[in-house]
Short mmCIF file of N, CA and C in Angstrom, two decimals:
data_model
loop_
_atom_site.label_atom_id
_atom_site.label_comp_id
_atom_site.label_asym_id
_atom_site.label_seq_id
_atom_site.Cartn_x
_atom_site.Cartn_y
_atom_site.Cartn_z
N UNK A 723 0.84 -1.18 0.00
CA UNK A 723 0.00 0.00 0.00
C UNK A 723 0.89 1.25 0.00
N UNK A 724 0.61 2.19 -0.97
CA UNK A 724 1.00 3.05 -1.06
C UNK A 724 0.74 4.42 0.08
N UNK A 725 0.91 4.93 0.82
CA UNK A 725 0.32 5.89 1.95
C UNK A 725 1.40 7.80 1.39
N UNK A 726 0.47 8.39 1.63
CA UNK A 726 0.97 9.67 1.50
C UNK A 726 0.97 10.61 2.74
N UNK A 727 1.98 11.48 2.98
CA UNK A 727 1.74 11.98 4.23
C UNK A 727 2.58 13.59 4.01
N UNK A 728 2.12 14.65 4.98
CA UNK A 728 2.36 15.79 4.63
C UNK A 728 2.00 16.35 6.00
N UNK A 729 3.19 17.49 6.20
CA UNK A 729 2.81 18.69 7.21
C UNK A 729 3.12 19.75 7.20
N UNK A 730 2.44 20.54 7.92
CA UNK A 730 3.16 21.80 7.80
C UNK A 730 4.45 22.23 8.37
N UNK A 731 5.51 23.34 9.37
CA UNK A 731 5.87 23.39 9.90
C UNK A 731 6.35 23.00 11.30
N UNK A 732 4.91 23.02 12.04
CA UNK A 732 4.92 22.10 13.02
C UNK A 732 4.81 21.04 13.59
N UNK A 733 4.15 20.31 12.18
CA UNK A 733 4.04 19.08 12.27
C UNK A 733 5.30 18.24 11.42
N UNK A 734 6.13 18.59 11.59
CA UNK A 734 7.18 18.66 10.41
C UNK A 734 8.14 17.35 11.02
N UNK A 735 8.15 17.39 12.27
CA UNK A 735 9.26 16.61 13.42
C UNK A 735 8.43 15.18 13.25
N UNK A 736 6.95 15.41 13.63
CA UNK A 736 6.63 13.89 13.86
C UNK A 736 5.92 13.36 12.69
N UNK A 737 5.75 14.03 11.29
CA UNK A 737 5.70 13.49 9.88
C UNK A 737 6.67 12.72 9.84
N UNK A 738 8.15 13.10 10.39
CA UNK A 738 9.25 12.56 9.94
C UNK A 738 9.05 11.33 10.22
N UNK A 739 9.12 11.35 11.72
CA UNK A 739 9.01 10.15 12.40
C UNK A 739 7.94 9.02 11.66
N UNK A 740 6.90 9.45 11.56
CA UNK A 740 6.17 8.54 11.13
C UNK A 740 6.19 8.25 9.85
N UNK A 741 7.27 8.74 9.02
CA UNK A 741 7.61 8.22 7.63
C UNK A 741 8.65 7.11 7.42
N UNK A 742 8.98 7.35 8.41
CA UNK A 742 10.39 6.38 8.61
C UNK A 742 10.20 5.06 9.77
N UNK A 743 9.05 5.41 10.30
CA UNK A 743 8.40 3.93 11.02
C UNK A 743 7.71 3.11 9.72
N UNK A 744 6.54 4.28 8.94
CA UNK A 744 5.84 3.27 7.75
C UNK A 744 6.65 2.78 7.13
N UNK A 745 8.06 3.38 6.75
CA UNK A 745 8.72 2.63 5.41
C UNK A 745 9.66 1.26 6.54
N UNK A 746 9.58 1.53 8.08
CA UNK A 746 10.44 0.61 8.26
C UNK A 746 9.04 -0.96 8.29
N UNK A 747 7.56 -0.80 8.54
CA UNK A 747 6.89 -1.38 8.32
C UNK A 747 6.38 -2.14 7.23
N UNK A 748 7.48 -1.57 6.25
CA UNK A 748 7.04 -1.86 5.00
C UNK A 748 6.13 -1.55 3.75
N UNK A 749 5.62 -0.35 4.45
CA UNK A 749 4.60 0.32 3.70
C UNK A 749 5.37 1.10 2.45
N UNK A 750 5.04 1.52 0.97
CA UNK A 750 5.63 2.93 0.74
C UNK A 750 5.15 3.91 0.92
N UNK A 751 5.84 5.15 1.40
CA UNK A 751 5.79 6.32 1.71
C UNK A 751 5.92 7.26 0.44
N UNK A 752 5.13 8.29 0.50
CA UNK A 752 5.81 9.48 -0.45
C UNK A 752 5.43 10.50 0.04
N UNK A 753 6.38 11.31 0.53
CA UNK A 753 6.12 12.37 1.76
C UNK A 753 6.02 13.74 0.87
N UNK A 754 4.89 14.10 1.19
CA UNK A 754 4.55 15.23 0.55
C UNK A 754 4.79 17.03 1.01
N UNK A 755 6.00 16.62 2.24
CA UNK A 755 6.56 18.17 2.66
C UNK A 755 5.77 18.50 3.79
N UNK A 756 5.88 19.19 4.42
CA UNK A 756 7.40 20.33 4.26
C UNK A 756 8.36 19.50 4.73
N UNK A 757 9.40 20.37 4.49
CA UNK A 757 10.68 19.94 4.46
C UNK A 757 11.59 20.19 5.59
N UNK A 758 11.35 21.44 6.34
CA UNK A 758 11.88 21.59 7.20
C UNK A 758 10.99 22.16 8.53
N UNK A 759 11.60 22.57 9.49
CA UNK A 759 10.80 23.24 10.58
C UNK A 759 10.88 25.18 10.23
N UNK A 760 10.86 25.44 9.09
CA UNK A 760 10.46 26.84 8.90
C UNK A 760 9.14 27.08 8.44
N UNK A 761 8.35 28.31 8.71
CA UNK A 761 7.08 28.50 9.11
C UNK A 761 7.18 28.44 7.24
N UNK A 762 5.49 27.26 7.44
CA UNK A 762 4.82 27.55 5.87
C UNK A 762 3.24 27.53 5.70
N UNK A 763 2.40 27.67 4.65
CA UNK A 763 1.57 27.52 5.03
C UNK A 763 0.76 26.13 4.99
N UNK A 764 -0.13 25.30 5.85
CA UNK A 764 -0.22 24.23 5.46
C UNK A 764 -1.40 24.03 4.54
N UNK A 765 -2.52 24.92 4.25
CA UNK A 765 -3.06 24.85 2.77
C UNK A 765 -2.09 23.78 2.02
N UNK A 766 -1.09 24.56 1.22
CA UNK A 766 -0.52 24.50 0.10
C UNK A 766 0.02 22.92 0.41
N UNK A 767 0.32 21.93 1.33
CA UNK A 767 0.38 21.18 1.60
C UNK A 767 -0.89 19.95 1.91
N UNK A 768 -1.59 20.17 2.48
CA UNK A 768 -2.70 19.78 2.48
C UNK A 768 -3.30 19.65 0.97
N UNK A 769 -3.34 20.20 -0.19
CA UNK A 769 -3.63 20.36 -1.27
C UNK A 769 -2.68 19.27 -2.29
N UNK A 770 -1.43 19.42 -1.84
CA UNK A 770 -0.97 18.62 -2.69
C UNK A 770 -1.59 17.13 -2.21
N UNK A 771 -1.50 16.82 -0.69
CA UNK A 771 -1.58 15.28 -0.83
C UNK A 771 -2.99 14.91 -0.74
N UNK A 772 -4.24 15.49 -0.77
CA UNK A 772 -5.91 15.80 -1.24
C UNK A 772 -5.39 15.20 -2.74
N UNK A 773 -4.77 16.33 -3.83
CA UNK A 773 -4.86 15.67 -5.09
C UNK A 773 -4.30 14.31 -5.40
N UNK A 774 -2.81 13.85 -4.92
CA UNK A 774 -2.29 12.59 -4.75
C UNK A 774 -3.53 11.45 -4.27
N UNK A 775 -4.24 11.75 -3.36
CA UNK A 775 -5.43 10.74 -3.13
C UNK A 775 -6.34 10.63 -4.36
N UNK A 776 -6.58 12.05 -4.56
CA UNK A 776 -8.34 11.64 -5.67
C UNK A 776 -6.91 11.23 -6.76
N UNK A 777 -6.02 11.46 -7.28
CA UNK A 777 -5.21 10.96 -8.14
C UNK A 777 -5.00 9.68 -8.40
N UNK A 778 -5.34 9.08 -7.29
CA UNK A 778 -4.81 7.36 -7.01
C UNK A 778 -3.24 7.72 -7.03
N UNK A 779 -2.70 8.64 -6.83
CA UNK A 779 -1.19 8.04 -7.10
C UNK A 779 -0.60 7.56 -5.14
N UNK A 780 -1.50 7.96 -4.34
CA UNK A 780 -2.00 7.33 -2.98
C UNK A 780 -2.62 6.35 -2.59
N UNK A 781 -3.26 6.13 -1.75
CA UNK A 781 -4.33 5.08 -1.47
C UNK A 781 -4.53 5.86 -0.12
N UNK A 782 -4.43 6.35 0.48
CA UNK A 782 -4.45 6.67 1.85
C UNK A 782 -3.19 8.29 2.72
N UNK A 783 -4.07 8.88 3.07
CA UNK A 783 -3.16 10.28 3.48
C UNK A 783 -3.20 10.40 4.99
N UNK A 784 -1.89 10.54 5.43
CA UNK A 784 -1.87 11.18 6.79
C UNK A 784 -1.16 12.83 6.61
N UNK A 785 -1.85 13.34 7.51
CA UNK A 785 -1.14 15.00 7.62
C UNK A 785 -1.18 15.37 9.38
N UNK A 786 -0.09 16.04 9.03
CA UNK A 786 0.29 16.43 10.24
C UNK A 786 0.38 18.27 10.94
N UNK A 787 -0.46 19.01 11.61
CA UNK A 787 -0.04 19.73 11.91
C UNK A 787 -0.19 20.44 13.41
N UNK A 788 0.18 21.59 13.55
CA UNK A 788 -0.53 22.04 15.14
C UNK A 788 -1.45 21.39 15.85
N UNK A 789 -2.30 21.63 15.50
CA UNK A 789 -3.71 20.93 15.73
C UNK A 789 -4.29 19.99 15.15
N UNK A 790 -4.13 19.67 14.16
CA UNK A 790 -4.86 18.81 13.27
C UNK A 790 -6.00 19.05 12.59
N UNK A 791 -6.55 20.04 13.00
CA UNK A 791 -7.65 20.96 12.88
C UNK A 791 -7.73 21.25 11.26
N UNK A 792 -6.32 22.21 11.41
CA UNK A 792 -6.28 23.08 9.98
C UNK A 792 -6.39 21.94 8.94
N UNK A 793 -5.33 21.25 8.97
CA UNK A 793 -5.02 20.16 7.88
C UNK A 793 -6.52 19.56 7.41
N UNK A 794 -7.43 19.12 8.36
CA UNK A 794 -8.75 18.16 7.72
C UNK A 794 -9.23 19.73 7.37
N UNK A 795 -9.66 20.72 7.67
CA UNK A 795 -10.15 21.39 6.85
C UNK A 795 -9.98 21.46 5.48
N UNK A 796 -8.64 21.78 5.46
CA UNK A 796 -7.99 21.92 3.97
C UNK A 796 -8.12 20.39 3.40
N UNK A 797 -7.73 19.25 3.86
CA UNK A 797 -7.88 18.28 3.04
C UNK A 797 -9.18 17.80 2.72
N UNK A 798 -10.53 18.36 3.52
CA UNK A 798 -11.55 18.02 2.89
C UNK A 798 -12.06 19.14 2.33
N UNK A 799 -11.83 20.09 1.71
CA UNK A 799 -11.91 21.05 0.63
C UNK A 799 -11.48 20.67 -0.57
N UNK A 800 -10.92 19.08 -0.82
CA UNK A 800 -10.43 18.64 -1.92
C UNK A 800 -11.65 17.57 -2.16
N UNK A 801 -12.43 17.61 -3.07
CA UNK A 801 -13.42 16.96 -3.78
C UNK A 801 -13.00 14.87 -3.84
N UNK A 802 -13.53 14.59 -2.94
CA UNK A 802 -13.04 13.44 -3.13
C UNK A 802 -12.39 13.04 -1.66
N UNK A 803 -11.94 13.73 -1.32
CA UNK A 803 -11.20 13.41 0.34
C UNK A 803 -12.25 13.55 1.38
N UNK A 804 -12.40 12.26 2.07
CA UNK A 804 -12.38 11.65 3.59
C UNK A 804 -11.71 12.14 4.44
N UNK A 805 -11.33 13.22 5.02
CA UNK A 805 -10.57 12.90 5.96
C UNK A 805 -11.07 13.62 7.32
N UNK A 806 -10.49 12.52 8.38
CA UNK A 806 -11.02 12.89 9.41
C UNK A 806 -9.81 13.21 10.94
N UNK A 807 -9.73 14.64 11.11
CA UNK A 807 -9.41 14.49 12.59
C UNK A 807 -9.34 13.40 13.74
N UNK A 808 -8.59 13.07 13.83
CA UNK A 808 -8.58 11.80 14.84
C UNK A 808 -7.24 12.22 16.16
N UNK A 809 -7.77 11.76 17.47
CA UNK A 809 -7.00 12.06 18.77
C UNK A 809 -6.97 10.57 19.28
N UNK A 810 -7.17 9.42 18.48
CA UNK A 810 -6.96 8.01 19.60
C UNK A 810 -7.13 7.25 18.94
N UNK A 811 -6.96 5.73 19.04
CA UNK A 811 -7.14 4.74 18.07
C UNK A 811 -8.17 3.98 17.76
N UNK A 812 -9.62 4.41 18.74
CA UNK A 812 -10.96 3.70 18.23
C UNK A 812 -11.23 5.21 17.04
N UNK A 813 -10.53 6.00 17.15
CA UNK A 813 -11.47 7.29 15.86
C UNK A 813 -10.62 6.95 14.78
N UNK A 814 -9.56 6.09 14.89
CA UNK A 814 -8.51 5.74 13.87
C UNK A 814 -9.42 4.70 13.13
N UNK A 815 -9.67 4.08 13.98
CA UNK A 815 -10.54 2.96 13.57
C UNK A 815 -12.17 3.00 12.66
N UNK A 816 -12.78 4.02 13.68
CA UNK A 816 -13.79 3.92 13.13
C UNK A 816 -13.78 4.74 11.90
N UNK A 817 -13.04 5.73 11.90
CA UNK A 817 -13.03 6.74 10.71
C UNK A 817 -13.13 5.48 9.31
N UNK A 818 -12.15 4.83 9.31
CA UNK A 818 -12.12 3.94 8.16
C UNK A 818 -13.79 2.82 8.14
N UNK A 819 -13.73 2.41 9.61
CA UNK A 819 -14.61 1.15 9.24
C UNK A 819 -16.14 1.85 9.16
N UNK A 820 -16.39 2.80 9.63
CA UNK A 820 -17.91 3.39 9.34
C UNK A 820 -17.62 4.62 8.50
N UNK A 821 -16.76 5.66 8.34
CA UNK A 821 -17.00 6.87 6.85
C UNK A 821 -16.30 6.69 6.10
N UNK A 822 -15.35 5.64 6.01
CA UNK A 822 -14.61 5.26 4.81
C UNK A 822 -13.83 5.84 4.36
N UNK A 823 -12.96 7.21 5.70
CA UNK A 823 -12.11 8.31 5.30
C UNK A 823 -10.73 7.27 4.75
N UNK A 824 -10.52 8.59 3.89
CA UNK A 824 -9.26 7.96 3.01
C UNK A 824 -7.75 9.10 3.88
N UNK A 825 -8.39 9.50 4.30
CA UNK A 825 -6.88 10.58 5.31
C UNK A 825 -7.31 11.04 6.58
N UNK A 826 -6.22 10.81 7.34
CA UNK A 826 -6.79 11.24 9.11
C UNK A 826 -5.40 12.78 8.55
N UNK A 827 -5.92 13.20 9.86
CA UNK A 827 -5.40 14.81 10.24
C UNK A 827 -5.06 14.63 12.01
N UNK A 828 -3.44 14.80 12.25
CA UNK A 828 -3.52 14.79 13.84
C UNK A 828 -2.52 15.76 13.77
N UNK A 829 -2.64 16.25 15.53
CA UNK A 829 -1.98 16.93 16.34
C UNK A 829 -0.53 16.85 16.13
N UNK A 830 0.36 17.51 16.35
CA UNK A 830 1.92 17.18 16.17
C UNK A 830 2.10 17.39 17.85
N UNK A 831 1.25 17.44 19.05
CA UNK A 831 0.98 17.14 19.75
C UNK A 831 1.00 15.85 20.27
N UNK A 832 0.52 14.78 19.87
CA UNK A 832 0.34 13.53 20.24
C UNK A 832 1.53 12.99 19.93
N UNK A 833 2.13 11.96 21.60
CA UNK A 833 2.88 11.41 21.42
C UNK A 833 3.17 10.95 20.42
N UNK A 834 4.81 10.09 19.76
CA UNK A 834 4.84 9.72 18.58
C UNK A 834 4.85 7.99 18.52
N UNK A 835 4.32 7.61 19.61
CA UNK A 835 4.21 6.10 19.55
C UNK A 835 2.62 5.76 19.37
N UNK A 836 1.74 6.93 20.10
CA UNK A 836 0.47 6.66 19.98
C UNK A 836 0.19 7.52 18.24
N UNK A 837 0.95 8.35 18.00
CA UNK A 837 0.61 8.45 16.83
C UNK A 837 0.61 7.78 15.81
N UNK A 838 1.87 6.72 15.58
CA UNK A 838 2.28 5.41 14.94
C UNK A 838 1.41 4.14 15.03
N UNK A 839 0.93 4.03 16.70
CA UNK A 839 -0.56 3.15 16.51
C UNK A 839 -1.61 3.50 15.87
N UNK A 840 -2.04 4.95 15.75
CA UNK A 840 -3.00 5.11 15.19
C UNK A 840 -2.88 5.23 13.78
N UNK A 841 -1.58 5.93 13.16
CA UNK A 841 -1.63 5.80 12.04
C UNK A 841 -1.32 4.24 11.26
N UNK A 842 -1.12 3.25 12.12
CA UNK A 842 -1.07 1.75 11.42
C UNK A 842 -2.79 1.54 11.73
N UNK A 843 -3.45 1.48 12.54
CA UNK A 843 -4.95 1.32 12.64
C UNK A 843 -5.13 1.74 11.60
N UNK A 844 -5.17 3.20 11.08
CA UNK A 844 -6.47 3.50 9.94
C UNK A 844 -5.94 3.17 8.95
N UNK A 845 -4.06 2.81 8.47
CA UNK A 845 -4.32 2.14 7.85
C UNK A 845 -4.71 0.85 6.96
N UNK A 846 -4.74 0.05 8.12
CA UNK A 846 -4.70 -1.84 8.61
C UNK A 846 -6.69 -1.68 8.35
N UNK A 847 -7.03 -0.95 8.81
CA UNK A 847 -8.62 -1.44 8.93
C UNK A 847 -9.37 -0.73 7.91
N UNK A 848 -10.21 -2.03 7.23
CA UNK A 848 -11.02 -2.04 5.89
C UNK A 848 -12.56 -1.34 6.58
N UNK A 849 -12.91 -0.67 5.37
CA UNK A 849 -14.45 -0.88 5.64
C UNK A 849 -15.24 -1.27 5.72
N UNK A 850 -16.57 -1.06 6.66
CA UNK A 850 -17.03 -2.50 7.66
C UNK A 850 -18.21 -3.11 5.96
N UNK A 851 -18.43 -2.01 4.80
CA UNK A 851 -19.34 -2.18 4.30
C UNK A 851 -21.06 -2.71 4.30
N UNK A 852 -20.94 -2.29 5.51
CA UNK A 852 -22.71 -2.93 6.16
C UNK A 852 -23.36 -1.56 5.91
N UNK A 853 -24.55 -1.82 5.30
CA UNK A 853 -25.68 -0.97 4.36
C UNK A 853 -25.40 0.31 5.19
N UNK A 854 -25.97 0.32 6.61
CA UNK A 854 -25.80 1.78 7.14
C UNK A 854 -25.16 2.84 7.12
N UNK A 855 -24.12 1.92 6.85
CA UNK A 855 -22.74 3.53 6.31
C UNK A 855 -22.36 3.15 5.00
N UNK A 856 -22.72 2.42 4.45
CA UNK A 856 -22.71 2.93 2.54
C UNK A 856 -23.79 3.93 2.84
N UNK A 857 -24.76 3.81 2.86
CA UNK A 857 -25.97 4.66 3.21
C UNK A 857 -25.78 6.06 3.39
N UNK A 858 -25.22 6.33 4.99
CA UNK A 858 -24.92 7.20 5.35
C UNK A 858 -23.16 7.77 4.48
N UNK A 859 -22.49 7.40 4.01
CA UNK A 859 -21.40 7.86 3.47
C UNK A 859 -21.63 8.21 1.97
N UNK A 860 -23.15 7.76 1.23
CA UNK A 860 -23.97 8.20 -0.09
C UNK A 860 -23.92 9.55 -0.08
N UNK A 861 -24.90 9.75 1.13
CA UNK A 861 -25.80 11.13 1.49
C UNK A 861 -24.53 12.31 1.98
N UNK A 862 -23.31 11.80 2.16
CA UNK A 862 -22.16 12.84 2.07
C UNK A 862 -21.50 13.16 0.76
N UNK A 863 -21.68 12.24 0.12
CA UNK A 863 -21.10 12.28 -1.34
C UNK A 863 -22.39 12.90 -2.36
N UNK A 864 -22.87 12.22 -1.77
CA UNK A 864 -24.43 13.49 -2.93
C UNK A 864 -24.51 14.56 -2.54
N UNK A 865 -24.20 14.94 -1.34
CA UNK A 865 -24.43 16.33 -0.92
C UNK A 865 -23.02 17.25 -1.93
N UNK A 866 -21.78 16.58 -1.52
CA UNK A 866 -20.86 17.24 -1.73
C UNK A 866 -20.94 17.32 -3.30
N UNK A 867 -21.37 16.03 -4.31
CA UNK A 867 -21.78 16.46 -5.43
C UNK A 867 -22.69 17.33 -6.14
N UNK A 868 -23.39 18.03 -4.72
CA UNK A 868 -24.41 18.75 -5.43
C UNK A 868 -24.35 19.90 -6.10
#
C-alpha cells in the first residue's frame, strides 16, 4: 500500500518520524513536505496530498499539523477526500470502518508512539461495508456532489 503523508511546519518533526516507522513497516511512503521546521503555510500542503489521493497516485493520506484541525479542513476542501481528525485509536478505527475516510489529520501534539498506533490502525482497517454507512457515506457524497 502506497500511503501519502504531509505537514506543515509544526508538524514537520513527527511526519518525519512517522515516515520512517511506515517505510520501516514496509509500507511505501511518499512524503509530501514540508521539508523543514520553517514557518509555511499548510493549505498549500494539504492540497498537494488531497490531489495525490483523488489521483490514485495514494491510497491513503496522513497529515500532520498544530492541531490537526487546519489540515482536515484543507484536506476536505479537496473533492473526493475523507478525511477525518482523529485524537486516539478507536477514531482511527472507526473513521475507516464506518466513513470510509481515506486521510486522518492529527496533532503534532500527540505522542509519537500513539501516533504510529494510530496511524497503522487506519491504515490496517477495511471498511465494515454494512448498508448503514454505505448509506450514510452516499448522502455525504451526494451532498458534496451537489
Amino acid at each position: 500500500m502506497k500511503i501519502g503523508l504531509c505537514s506543515d511546519h509544526r508538524g514537520y518533526y513527527l511526519k518525519s518520524i512517522l515516515v520512517n516507522k511506515l517505510k520501516e513497516k514496509g509500507y511505501e511512503v511518499v512524503d509530501y513536505g514540508t521539508d523543514s521546521e520553517e514557518s509555511v503555510d499548510f493549505p498549500d500542503y494539504a492540497f498537494k496530498l488531497g490531489d495525490a489521493i483523488v489521483n490514485g497516485e495514494v491510497e491513503k493520506g496522513i497529515a500532520v499539523c498544530g492541531t490537526g484541525i487546519g489540515m482536515s479542513i484543507a484536506l476536505n476542501k479537496t473533492k473526493g477526500v475523507v478525511c477525518a481528525k482523529i485524537s486516539n485509536v478507536s477514531e482511527a478505527m472507526f473513521c475507516r470502518s464506518h466513513n470510509n475516510a481515506n486521510a486522518i489529520a492529527i496533532s503534532e501534539d500527540i505522542n509519537e508512539d500513539l501516533a504510529y498506533e494510530m496511524s497503522i490502525k487506519f491504515v490496517e482497517t477495511p471498511f465494515s461495508n454494512i448498508d448503514k454507512y454505505i448509506r450514510r457515506n452516499k448522502k455525504i457524497e451526494m451532498r458534496e456532489n451537489a
